[in-house]
Amino acid sequence: MLVRYRKDYQKIAFGLLSLLKDLRKDNRFMEELDWALANDWPIFLWKNMDDGHFIGIVILEIGDYYVLVRRLSFTPSERSGHNIFSLLNGVHDQYPHKRLVGTLTTQPIISMWERNNE
């Protein structure tokens, strides 16, 4: 289930972003979260409905006709296609009239999700 980021989720968000290799170096995950908040980009956490734990995070950039998935991270044990696709379905449900697109890093995942939904 998608849950909009709140300040009291900061440590959880830091933990999930720190799992991204390019952000782990020099603790850049803190800067990434601050940058997303400063740009007013939507940040959502993904909650496992079975146990209520947060297992993923997505940072989005919203355009007129698109939703850019800037960052996407899951805990190592929850990086299944099912969880990732469920999160992307949730994002698509939030912005039903916009196309999901990705960065160089996230586009392959978006492409797999699109093929899965054809």
Short mmCIF file of N, CA and C in Angstrom, two decimals:
data_model
loop_
_atom_site.label_atom_id
_atom_site.label_comp_id
_atom_site.label_asym_id
_atom_site.label_seq_id
_atom_site.Cartn_x
_atom_site.Cartn_y
_atom_site.Cartn_z
N MET A 1 0.85 -1.17 0.00
CA MET A 1 0.00 0.00 0.00
C MET A 1 0.90 1.24 0.00
N LEU A 2 0.57 2.21 -0.87
CA LEU A 2 1.32 3.47 -0.91
C LEU A 2 0.93 4.35 0.26
N VAL A 3 1.94 4.90 0.91
CA VAL A 3 1.73 5.82 2.03
C VAL A 3 2.57 7.05 1.76
N ARG A 4 1.94 8.21 1.75
CA ARG A 4 2.68 9.45 1.49
C ARG A 4 3.69 9.70 2.62
N TYR A 5 4.87 10.14 2.24
CA TYR A 5 5.94 10.44 3.18
C TYR A 5 5.52 11.54 4.15
N ARG A 6 5.88 11.34 5.41
CA ARG A 6 5.73 12.37 6.46
C ARG A 6 7.06 12.46 7.19
N LYS A 7 7.26 13.59 7.84
CA LYS A 7 8.53 13.86 8.55
C LYS A 7 8.86 12.74 9.55
N ASP A 8 7.84 12.17 10.20
CA ASP A 8 8.13 11.12 11.19
C ASP A 8 8.56 9.80 10.54
N TYR A 9 8.54 9.71 9.21
CA TYR A 9 9.05 8.55 8.49
C TYR A 9 10.48 8.76 8.00
N GLN A 10 11.12 9.82 8.44
CA GLN A 10 12.44 10.19 7.91
C GLN A 10 13.47 9.07 8.06
N LYS A 11 13.56 8.46 9.23
CA LYS A 11 14.56 7.41 9.44
C LYS A 11 14.30 6.21 8.54
N ILE A 12 13.02 5.87 8.36
CA ILE A 12 12.67 4.77 7.47
C ILE A 12 13.09 5.11 6.04
N ALA A 13 12.78 6.34 5.62
CA ALA A 13 13.15 6.78 4.26
C ALA A 13 14.66 6.76 4.09
N PHE A 14 15.40 7.25 5.07
CA PHE A 14 16.86 7.22 5.00
C PHE A 14 17.35 5.78 4.84
N GLY A 15 16.80 4.89 5.63
CA GLY A 15 17.21 3.49 5.56
C GLY A 15 16.96 2.88 4.20
N LEU A 16 15.80 3.13 3.63
CA LEU A 16 15.47 2.58 2.32
C LEU A 16 16.32 3.20 1.21
N LEU A 17 16.55 4.50 1.29
CA LEU A 17 17.39 5.16 0.28
C LEU A 17 18.85 4.74 0.41
N SER A 18 19.28 4.43 1.61
CA SER A 18 20.68 4.02 1.81
C SER A 18 20.97 2.68 1.15
N LEU A 19 19.93 1.95 0.76
CA LEU A 19 20.13 0.67 0.07
C LEU A 19 20.51 0.86 -1.40
N LEU A 20 20.36 2.08 -1.90
CA LEU A 20 20.75 2.37 -3.28
C LEU A 20 22.26 2.63 -3.32
N LYS A 21 22.95 1.84 -4.11
CA LYS A 21 24.41 1.87 -4.14
C LYS A 21 24.97 3.27 -4.38
N ASP A 22 24.39 4.01 -5.34
CA ASP A 22 24.95 5.32 -5.67
C ASP A 22 24.67 6.37 -4.60
N LEU A 23 23.72 6.11 -3.71
CA LEU A 23 23.44 7.06 -2.63
C LEU A 23 24.15 6.69 -1.33
N ARG A 24 24.56 5.46 -1.21
CA ARG A 24 25.21 4.99 0.01
C ARG A 24 26.55 5.68 0.23
N LYS A 25 27.25 5.93 -0.88
CA LYS A 25 28.56 6.57 -0.79
C LYS A 25 28.39 7.98 -0.24
N ASP A 26 29.15 8.32 0.76
CA ASP A 26 29.15 9.64 1.39
C ASP A 26 27.78 10.03 1.96
N ASN A 27 26.97 9.03 2.29
CA ASN A 27 25.64 9.28 2.88
C ASN A 27 24.80 10.25 2.05
N ARG A 28 24.85 10.11 0.74
CA ARG A 28 24.10 11.00 -0.15
C ARG A 28 22.59 10.81 -0.05
N PHE A 29 22.14 9.75 0.59
CA PHE A 29 20.70 9.50 0.70
C PHE A 29 20.01 10.62 1.48
N MET A 30 20.71 11.25 2.41
CA MET A 30 20.13 12.37 3.16
C MET A 30 19.93 13.57 2.23
N GLU A 31 20.93 13.84 1.39
CA GLU A 31 20.82 14.93 0.42
C GLU A 31 19.70 14.66 -0.58
N GLU A 32 19.57 13.41 -1.00
CA GLU A 32 18.54 13.05 -1.98
C GLU A 32 17.14 13.31 -1.42
N LEU A 33 16.91 12.93 -0.19
CA LEU A 33 15.61 13.16 0.43
C LEU A 33 15.37 14.66 0.59
N ASP A 34 16.37 15.39 1.05
CA ASP A 34 16.22 16.85 1.20
C ASP A 34 15.95 17.52 -0.14
N TRP A 35 16.63 17.05 -1.20
CA TRP A 35 16.45 17.61 -2.53
C TRP A 35 15.02 17.37 -3.03
N ALA A 36 14.52 16.16 -2.82
CA ALA A 36 13.15 15.83 -3.24
C ALA A 36 12.14 16.69 -2.48
N LEU A 37 12.35 16.87 -1.19
CA LEU A 37 11.44 17.69 -0.40
C LEU A 37 11.51 19.16 -0.82
N ALA A 38 12.71 19.65 -1.10
CA ALA A 38 12.86 21.05 -1.52
C ALA A 38 12.18 21.31 -2.87
N ASN A 39 12.15 20.30 -3.74
CA ASN A 39 11.51 20.43 -5.05
C ASN A 39 10.02 20.07 -5.01
N ASP A 40 9.54 19.71 -3.83
CA ASP A 40 8.14 19.34 -3.64
C ASP A 40 7.74 18.14 -4.51
N TRP A 41 8.68 17.20 -4.66
CA TRP A 41 8.39 15.97 -5.39
C TRP A 41 7.70 15.00 -4.46
N PRO A 42 6.69 14.30 -4.95
CA PRO A 42 6.01 13.32 -4.09
C PRO A 42 6.95 12.17 -3.71
N ILE A 43 6.88 11.79 -2.46
CA ILE A 43 7.63 10.65 -1.94
C ILE A 43 6.60 9.73 -1.30
N PHE A 44 6.66 8.47 -1.68
CA PHE A 44 5.76 7.48 -1.11
C PHE A 44 6.57 6.33 -0.55
N LEU A 45 6.09 5.79 0.55
CA LEU A 45 6.64 4.56 1.10
C LEU A 45 5.68 3.44 0.73
N TRP A 46 6.20 2.23 0.58
CA TRP A 46 5.38 1.07 0.28
C TRP A 46 5.31 0.20 1.52
N LYS A 47 4.09 -0.05 1.96
CA LYS A 47 3.87 -0.82 3.19
C LYS A 47 3.41 -2.23 2.84
N ASN A 48 4.06 -3.20 3.47
CA ASN A 48 3.66 -4.60 3.33
C ASN A 48 2.36 -4.79 4.10
N MET A 49 1.32 -5.18 3.42
CA MET A 49 0.01 -5.32 4.06
C MET A 49 -0.05 -6.51 5.02
N ASP A 50 0.84 -7.49 4.84
CA ASP A 50 0.81 -8.66 5.72
C ASP A 50 1.30 -8.34 7.13
N ASP A 51 2.39 -7.58 7.23
CA ASP A 51 2.94 -7.31 8.56
C ASP A 51 3.00 -5.83 8.93
N GLY A 52 2.62 -4.94 8.00
CA GLY A 52 2.57 -3.52 8.30
C GLY A 52 3.90 -2.80 8.27
N HIS A 53 4.97 -3.48 7.82
CA HIS A 53 6.28 -2.84 7.75
C HIS A 53 6.45 -2.12 6.42
N PHE A 54 7.22 -1.03 6.46
CA PHE A 54 7.57 -0.33 5.24
C PHE A 54 8.73 -1.07 4.57
N ILE A 55 8.56 -1.40 3.29
CA ILE A 55 9.57 -2.20 2.60
C ILE A 55 10.11 -1.53 1.35
N GLY A 56 9.55 -0.36 0.97
CA GLY A 56 10.02 0.30 -0.24
C GLY A 56 9.77 1.79 -0.20
N ILE A 57 10.43 2.49 -1.10
CA ILE A 57 10.26 3.93 -1.23
C ILE A 57 10.36 4.30 -2.71
N VAL A 58 9.61 5.31 -3.10
CA VAL A 58 9.68 5.82 -4.45
C VAL A 58 9.64 7.35 -4.38
N ILE A 59 10.51 7.98 -5.16
CA ILE A 59 10.52 9.44 -5.29
C ILE A 59 10.13 9.75 -6.73
N LEU A 60 9.14 10.61 -6.87
CA LEU A 60 8.57 10.92 -8.18
C LEU A 60 8.78 12.37 -8.54
N GLU A 61 8.78 12.62 -9.83
CA GLU A 61 8.73 13.98 -10.35
C GLU A 61 7.51 14.01 -11.27
N ILE A 62 6.62 14.96 -11.07
CA ILE A 62 5.37 15.01 -11.80
C ILE A 62 5.45 16.08 -12.89
N GLY A 63 5.20 15.68 -14.11
CA GLY A 63 5.13 16.60 -15.24
C GLY A 63 3.69 16.73 -15.71
N ASP A 64 3.48 17.50 -16.76
CA ASP A 64 2.13 17.68 -17.27
C ASP A 64 1.52 16.38 -17.77
N TYR A 65 2.33 15.53 -18.41
CA TYR A 65 1.81 14.31 -19.02
C TYR A 65 2.51 13.05 -18.53
N TYR A 66 3.40 13.19 -17.60
CA TYR A 66 4.19 12.04 -17.16
C TYR A 66 4.43 12.06 -15.65
N VAL A 67 4.79 10.90 -15.14
CA VAL A 67 5.29 10.73 -13.78
C VAL A 67 6.65 10.06 -13.93
N LEU A 68 7.70 10.78 -13.54
CA LEU A 68 9.05 10.26 -13.63
C LEU A 68 9.41 9.58 -12.31
N VAL A 69 9.74 8.30 -12.38
CA VAL A 69 10.19 7.55 -11.21
C VAL A 69 11.68 7.82 -11.06
N ARG A 70 12.02 8.76 -10.17
CA ARG A 70 13.41 9.17 -10.00
C ARG A 70 14.20 8.16 -9.17
N ARG A 71 13.62 7.71 -8.09
CA ARG A 71 14.29 6.75 -7.20
C ARG A 71 13.29 5.67 -6.80
N LEU A 72 13.79 4.45 -6.70
CA LEU A 72 12.97 3.32 -6.31
C LEU A 72 13.87 2.37 -5.54
N SER A 73 13.46 2.04 -4.32
CA SER A 73 14.29 1.17 -3.50
C SER A 73 13.40 0.27 -2.64
N PHE A 74 13.83 -0.96 -2.48
CA PHE A 74 13.15 -1.93 -1.62
C PHE A 74 14.16 -2.59 -0.71
N THR A 75 13.69 -3.10 0.41
CA THR A 75 14.58 -3.88 1.27
C THR A 75 15.02 -5.11 0.48
N PRO A 76 16.21 -5.63 0.75
CA PRO A 76 16.72 -6.75 -0.04
C PRO A 76 15.79 -7.97 -0.08
N SER A 77 15.14 -8.27 1.01
CA SER A 77 14.28 -9.45 1.04
C SER A 77 12.95 -9.24 0.32
N GLU A 78 12.64 -8.01 -0.05
CA GLU A 78 11.35 -7.70 -0.67
C GLU A 78 11.46 -7.21 -2.10
N ARG A 79 12.60 -7.44 -2.74
CA ARG A 79 12.82 -6.96 -4.10
C ARG A 79 12.25 -7.90 -5.15
N SER A 80 11.05 -8.36 -4.93
CA SER A 80 10.42 -9.26 -5.89
C SER A 80 9.67 -8.44 -6.94
N GLY A 81 9.47 -9.05 -8.09
CA GLY A 81 8.70 -8.39 -9.13
C GLY A 81 7.31 -8.04 -8.65
N HIS A 82 6.74 -8.91 -7.83
CA HIS A 82 5.38 -8.66 -7.32
C HIS A 82 5.32 -7.35 -6.53
N ASN A 83 6.24 -7.14 -5.62
CA ASN A 83 6.24 -5.92 -4.80
C ASN A 83 6.50 -4.68 -5.66
N ILE A 84 7.47 -4.78 -6.54
CA ILE A 84 7.81 -3.63 -7.38
C ILE A 84 6.64 -3.27 -8.29
N PHE A 85 6.05 -4.28 -8.93
CA PHE A 85 4.93 -4.03 -9.81
C PHE A 85 3.72 -3.51 -9.04
N SER A 86 3.50 -4.01 -7.84
CA SER A 86 2.38 -3.52 -7.01
C SER A 86 2.59 -2.05 -6.66
N LEU A 87 3.82 -1.66 -6.33
CA LEU A 87 4.11 -0.26 -6.04
C LEU A 87 3.84 0.60 -7.28
N LEU A 88 4.32 0.16 -8.43
CA LEU A 88 4.12 0.92 -9.66
C LEU A 88 2.63 0.99 -10.02
N ASN A 89 1.89 -0.07 -9.77
CA ASN A 89 0.43 -0.02 -9.97
C ASN A 89 -0.19 1.04 -9.06
N GLY A 90 0.29 1.11 -7.82
CA GLY A 90 -0.21 2.12 -6.89
C GLY A 90 0.10 3.54 -7.36
N VAL A 91 1.30 3.74 -7.88
CA VAL A 91 1.67 5.06 -8.42
C VAL A 91 0.77 5.38 -9.62
N HIS A 92 0.59 4.41 -10.49
CA HIS A 92 -0.27 4.63 -11.66
C HIS A 92 -1.70 4.97 -11.23
N ASP A 93 -2.18 4.32 -10.19
CA ASP A 93 -3.52 4.62 -9.67
C ASP A 93 -3.62 6.04 -9.12
N GLN A 94 -2.52 6.55 -8.56
CA GLN A 94 -2.48 7.92 -8.03
C GLN A 94 -2.52 8.94 -9.16
N TYR A 95 -1.94 8.59 -10.30
CA TYR A 95 -1.83 9.51 -11.44
C TYR A 95 -2.31 8.77 -12.71
N PRO A 96 -3.60 8.45 -12.79
CA PRO A 96 -4.08 7.57 -13.86
C PRO A 96 -3.99 8.15 -15.27
N HIS A 97 -3.92 9.44 -15.41
CA HIS A 97 -3.91 10.06 -16.74
C HIS A 97 -2.51 10.47 -17.19
N LYS A 98 -1.50 9.98 -16.46
CA LYS A 98 -0.11 10.32 -16.81
C LYS A 98 0.67 9.03 -17.06
N ARG A 99 1.64 9.13 -17.92
CA ARG A 99 2.47 7.97 -18.26
C ARG A 99 3.64 7.86 -17.29
N LEU A 100 3.89 6.65 -16.82
CA LEU A 100 5.05 6.40 -15.98
C LEU A 100 6.28 6.27 -16.87
N VAL A 101 7.32 7.02 -16.52
CA VAL A 101 8.60 6.95 -17.22
C VAL A 101 9.69 6.87 -16.16
N GLY A 102 10.88 6.51 -16.59
CA GLY A 102 11.97 6.35 -15.64
C GLY A 102 13.23 7.08 -16.05
N THR A 103 14.17 7.08 -15.14
CA THR A 103 15.51 7.59 -15.40
C THR A 103 16.30 6.47 -16.09
N LEU A 104 17.56 6.71 -16.38
CA LEU A 104 18.37 5.63 -16.95
C LEU A 104 18.40 4.41 -16.04
N THR A 105 18.32 4.63 -14.74
CA THR A 105 18.35 3.54 -13.78
C THR A 105 17.00 2.85 -13.63
N THR A 106 15.92 3.63 -13.59
CA THR A 106 14.61 3.04 -13.31
C THR A 106 13.82 2.63 -14.55
N GLN A 107 14.20 3.10 -15.74
CA GLN A 107 13.42 2.79 -16.94
C GLN A 107 13.32 1.30 -17.24
N PRO A 108 14.37 0.50 -17.05
CA PRO A 108 14.20 -0.94 -17.30
C PRO A 108 13.09 -1.56 -16.44
N ILE A 109 12.96 -1.11 -15.22
CA ILE A 109 11.90 -1.62 -14.34
C ILE A 109 10.53 -1.18 -14.85
N ILE A 110 10.44 0.09 -15.26
CA ILE A 110 9.19 0.61 -15.80
C ILE A 110 8.81 -0.16 -17.07
N SER A 111 9.77 -0.44 -17.92
CA SER A 111 9.50 -1.19 -19.15
C SER A 111 8.98 -2.59 -18.85
N MET A 112 9.59 -3.27 -17.87
CA MET A 112 9.11 -4.60 -17.48
C MET A 112 7.68 -4.51 -16.94
N TRP A 113 7.41 -3.49 -16.14
CA TRP A 113 6.07 -3.30 -15.59
C TRP A 113 5.06 -3.07 -16.71
N GLU A 114 5.42 -2.24 -17.69
CA GLU A 114 4.52 -2.00 -18.83
C GLU A 114 4.24 -3.28 -19.59
N ARG A 115 5.28 -4.08 -19.87
CA ARG A 115 5.09 -5.35 -20.58
C ARG A 115 4.20 -6.29 -19.78
N ASN A 116 4.37 -6.29 -18.48
CA ASN A 116 3.57 -7.14 -17.60
C ASN A 116 2.10 -6.75 -17.62
N ASN A 117 1.82 -5.48 -17.87
CA ASN A 117 0.44 -4.97 -17.85
C ASN A 117 -0.23 -4.96 -19.22
N GLU A 118 0.46 -5.42 -20.25
CA GLU A 118 -0.13 -5.42 -21.60
C GLU A 118 -1.20 -6.46 -21.73
#
